[in-house]
Amino acid sequence: MLKVVFFDFGGTLMSIESDEKAHYHLMESVKNKYNLNETIDALLEKYRYYTHSYPTPMEYRKAFGKGNIMNAFMKILRNKKPDYEWFWDEYLKMHRKHVRLYAGAVEALSWVKRNNFHLGMISDIDTDYLFDQLNALEIMNLFDSITTSEEAGFRKPDKRIFNTALEKAECTGNESIYIGDKMDRDVAGGKNVGMKAILFSNDHVNTSCDCPDFITDRLDKIPDIIKRMMR
């Protein structure tokens, strides 16, 4: 019996385009504060490179949000002294200002709550940022549980972050559904602990042993998909 519906945040509920806009304006602030010669686009490219550079799979699994972000900030400044407190405040401010939810997100979350399912979140995003963003978007109160990689000690698709979320929700994998936008992290990770998985994606997806139970490009279709999965 279905008891719990888990959502990913970045790229699933949170619009990737709006997140990119927030990062663009963040780099604009960095450029202006430190009088850097590089273009905003060049700074953004460096920032993305440094936040996604993991020499080993283990380092990737343990690279948690805030520390990784601060490390990238330090590297793009080179020899200039980084003001970490300013940068983090600016990071949060730009995301509050620019980040938006995908169409249908609030409706899907509200439907889950109205139908008395436990509503959970499993995210690799830094805990402080995630809570700040959920409050800014006015959806924090909808969630019964929130699990982050920072809290669990491992990133998706590691089983341990999913098991931490299941323990919080007091359910088993076969009593839950996970909705995310990444095949390798969300779908594979959820399926590995027995969850049903819905892939939120606009792209064509090749089937594999880790294929999702459903694929949708619209969050407002989630209620009908869940109803079909419960039959």
XYZ file of C-alpha atoms in Angstrom:
231
model
C 0.000 0.000 0.000
C 1.300 3.437 -0.911
C 2.047 5.580 2.132
C 4.729 8.070 1.089
C 5.484 10.292 -1.905
C 9.010 11.711 -2.076
C 10.115 14.540 -4.362
C 13.535 15.743 -5.443
C 13.951 19.539 -5.409
C 16.429 20.924 -7.961
C 15.274 20.234 -11.515
C 12.071 18.571 -10.314
C 10.184 21.171 -8.292
C 12.671 24.015 -8.776
C 13.045 25.348 -12.304
C 16.576 24.799 -13.643
C 16.237 27.910 -15.799
C 15.473 30.079 -12.780
C 18.379 28.523 -10.862
C 20.711 29.371 -13.739
C 19.411 32.937 -13.664
C 20.169 33.150 -9.932
C 23.722 31.923 -10.510
C 24.233 34.386 -13.357
C 23.315 37.311 -11.125
C 25.424 35.853 -8.323
C 28.479 35.908 -10.592
C 27.552 39.450 -11.609
C 27.710 40.436 -7.931
C 31.061 38.672 -7.506
C 32.485 40.415 -10.568
C 31.399 43.829 -9.319
C 32.518 43.344 -5.714
C 35.986 42.073 -6.624
C 36.461 44.109 -9.817
C 37.228 40.999 -11.862
C 38.208 41.247 -15.524
C 36.429 38.097 -16.693
C 32.975 38.295 -18.217
C 30.029 37.083 -16.170
C 29.649 34.108 -18.517
C 33.320 33.177 -18.061
C 32.989 33.354 -14.279
C 29.842 31.260 -14.420
C 31.585 28.618 -16.522
C 34.458 28.434 -14.010
C 32.052 28.259 -11.095
C 30.154 25.376 -12.689
C 33.403 23.569 -13.450
C 34.656 23.834 -9.883
C 31.345 22.812 -8.328
C 31.194 19.704 -10.526
C 34.826 18.563 -10.359
C 35.142 15.341 -8.385
C 38.328 13.277 -8.907
C 36.765 10.084 -7.543
C 33.233 8.675 -7.156
C 33.675 8.675 -3.372
C 34.549 12.394 -3.393
C 31.425 13.032 -5.470
C 29.238 11.126 -3.024
C 30.613 13.141 -0.120
C 30.746 16.592 -1.778
C 28.042 18.442 0.123
C 26.538 21.727 -0.983
C 27.872 24.637 1.041
C 31.480 23.497 1.355
C 31.601 22.711 -2.344
C 30.108 26.104 -3.205
C 32.579 27.974 -1.007
C 35.481 26.065 -2.513
C 34.376 27.090 -6.015
C 34.038 30.719 -4.886
C 37.597 30.685 -3.525
C 38.982 29.227 -6.762
C 37.346 31.725 -9.105
C 38.825 34.593 -7.054
C 42.351 33.198 -7.390
C 44.587 35.458 -5.283
C 41.869 37.746 -3.943
C 40.731 37.247 -0.355
C 37.259 35.663 -0.282
C 34.549 37.092 1.951
C 32.672 33.873 2.621
C 29.940 35.425 4.752
C 29.143 37.997 2.069
C 29.127 35.336 -0.648
C 26.738 33.030 1.207
C 24.374 35.893 1.994
C 24.484 36.930 -1.667
C 23.940 33.321 -2.767
C 20.793 33.041 -0.675
C 19.572 36.491 -1.695
C 19.921 35.845 -5.432
C 18.159 32.509 -5.159
C 15.306 33.990 -3.143
C 14.937 36.679 -5.788
C 15.132 34.579 -8.943
C 14.289 30.927 -8.250
C 10.824 29.731 -9.227
C 8.924 26.456 -9.129
C 7.917 24.601 -12.257
C 4.299 24.937 -13.323
C 2.088 22.484 -11.495
C 4.475 21.977 -8.569
C 2.254 23.456 -5.862
C -0.801 21.667 -7.234
C 1.000 18.292 -7.197
C 2.303 18.799 -3.658
C -1.089 19.956 -2.412
C -2.807 16.934 -3.951
C -0.428 14.588 -2.113
C -1.206 16.335 1.181
C -4.971 16.374 0.598
C -4.912 12.639 0.012
C -3.195 12.006 3.344
C 0.089 10.649 2.038
C 3.295 11.447 3.872
C 5.019 14.091 1.714
C 8.799 13.878 1.804
C 11.801 15.370 0.056
C 15.192 13.821 -0.701
C 17.749 16.304 -2.006
C 21.484 16.696 -2.543
C 21.152 20.458 -2.002
C 22.763 22.032 1.075
C 20.424 21.939 4.079
C 20.637 25.653 4.944
C 19.995 26.701 1.355
C 17.177 24.196 0.868
C 15.289 25.299 3.969
C 15.796 28.961 3.064
C 14.486 28.327 -0.448
C 11.479 26.279 0.648
C 10.472 29.048 3.028
C 10.946 31.702 0.337
C 8.773 29.685 -2.048
C 6.194 29.195 0.732
C 6.067 25.403 0.463
C 8.066 24.412 3.556
C 4.919 23.743 5.580
C 3.710 21.160 3.058
C 6.491 18.665 3.814
C 6.300 16.051 6.545
C 9.983 15.150 6.222
C 13.051 16.495 4.433
C 16.277 14.542 3.998
C 19.463 16.052 2.570
C 22.780 14.494 1.594
C 24.463 16.780 4.109
C 22.385 15.218 6.876
C 22.670 11.618 5.653
C 26.385 11.845 4.898
C 26.006 10.564 1.327
C 24.649 11.835 -1.972
C 22.175 10.143 -4.255
C 22.137 7.438 -5.571
C 23.737 6.003 -2.410
C 21.206 3.785 -0.625
C 21.945 5.394 2.708
C 20.322 8.736 1.910
C 17.173 6.942 0.706
C 17.140 4.681 3.750
C 17.463 7.725 6.021
C 14.393 9.216 4.326
C 12.467 5.947 4.671
C 13.275 5.766 8.381
C 11.968 9.310 8.887
C 8.765 8.476 7.039
C 8.443 5.159 8.900
C 7.868 3.192 5.739
C 9.543 0.700 3.441
C 10.662 1.239 -0.125
C 7.715 -0.669 -1.584
C 5.344 1.677 0.255
C 6.761 4.768 -1.440
C 7.183 6.625 -4.721
C 10.116 8.858 -5.627
C 9.817 11.638 -8.207
C 12.993 13.126 -9.668
C 14.631 14.378 -12.853
C 17.831 12.268 -12.964
C 17.955 8.667 -14.167
C 21.275 7.863 -12.504
C 20.629 9.530 -9.144
C 16.870 9.698 -8.630
C 15.401 6.770 -10.520
C 18.267 4.318 -9.941
C 18.668 5.382 -6.316
C 14.988 5.024 -5.528
C 14.625 1.695 -7.337
C 17.632 0.323 -5.453
C 15.710 0.561 -2.167
C 12.459 -0.792 -3.605
C 10.674 2.458 -4.456
C 8.507 3.058 -7.474
C 10.005 5.882 -9.532
C 8.565 8.654 -11.691
C 11.015 10.478 -13.949
C 10.237 14.151 -14.548
C 11.902 14.874 -17.878
C 11.433 16.562 -21.240
C 14.084 14.360 -22.860
C 13.811 11.007 -24.560
C 14.988 8.330 -22.148
C 16.457 4.991 -23.199
C 15.032 2.070 -21.266
C 17.355 0.108 -18.994
C 17.222 -2.117 -15.931
C 16.751 1.049 -13.899
C 13.970 2.445 -16.068
C 11.304 4.476 -14.266
C 7.788 3.218 -13.757
C 6.464 6.380 -15.419
C 7.906 9.357 -17.281
C 6.202 12.745 -17.412
C 7.129 16.246 -18.510
C 4.338 17.882 -16.500
C 3.996 18.030 -12.738
C 0.242 18.515 -12.984
C 0.060 14.936 -14.322
C 1.555 13.518 -11.114
C -1.801 12.972 -9.332
C -3.209 10.914 -12.218
C 0.023 8.917 -12.503
C -0.040 8.087 -8.798
C -3.679 6.995 -9.086
C -2.717 4.642 -11.931
C 0.191 3.238 -9.909
C -2.154 2.458 -7.011
C -4.561 0.331 -9.071
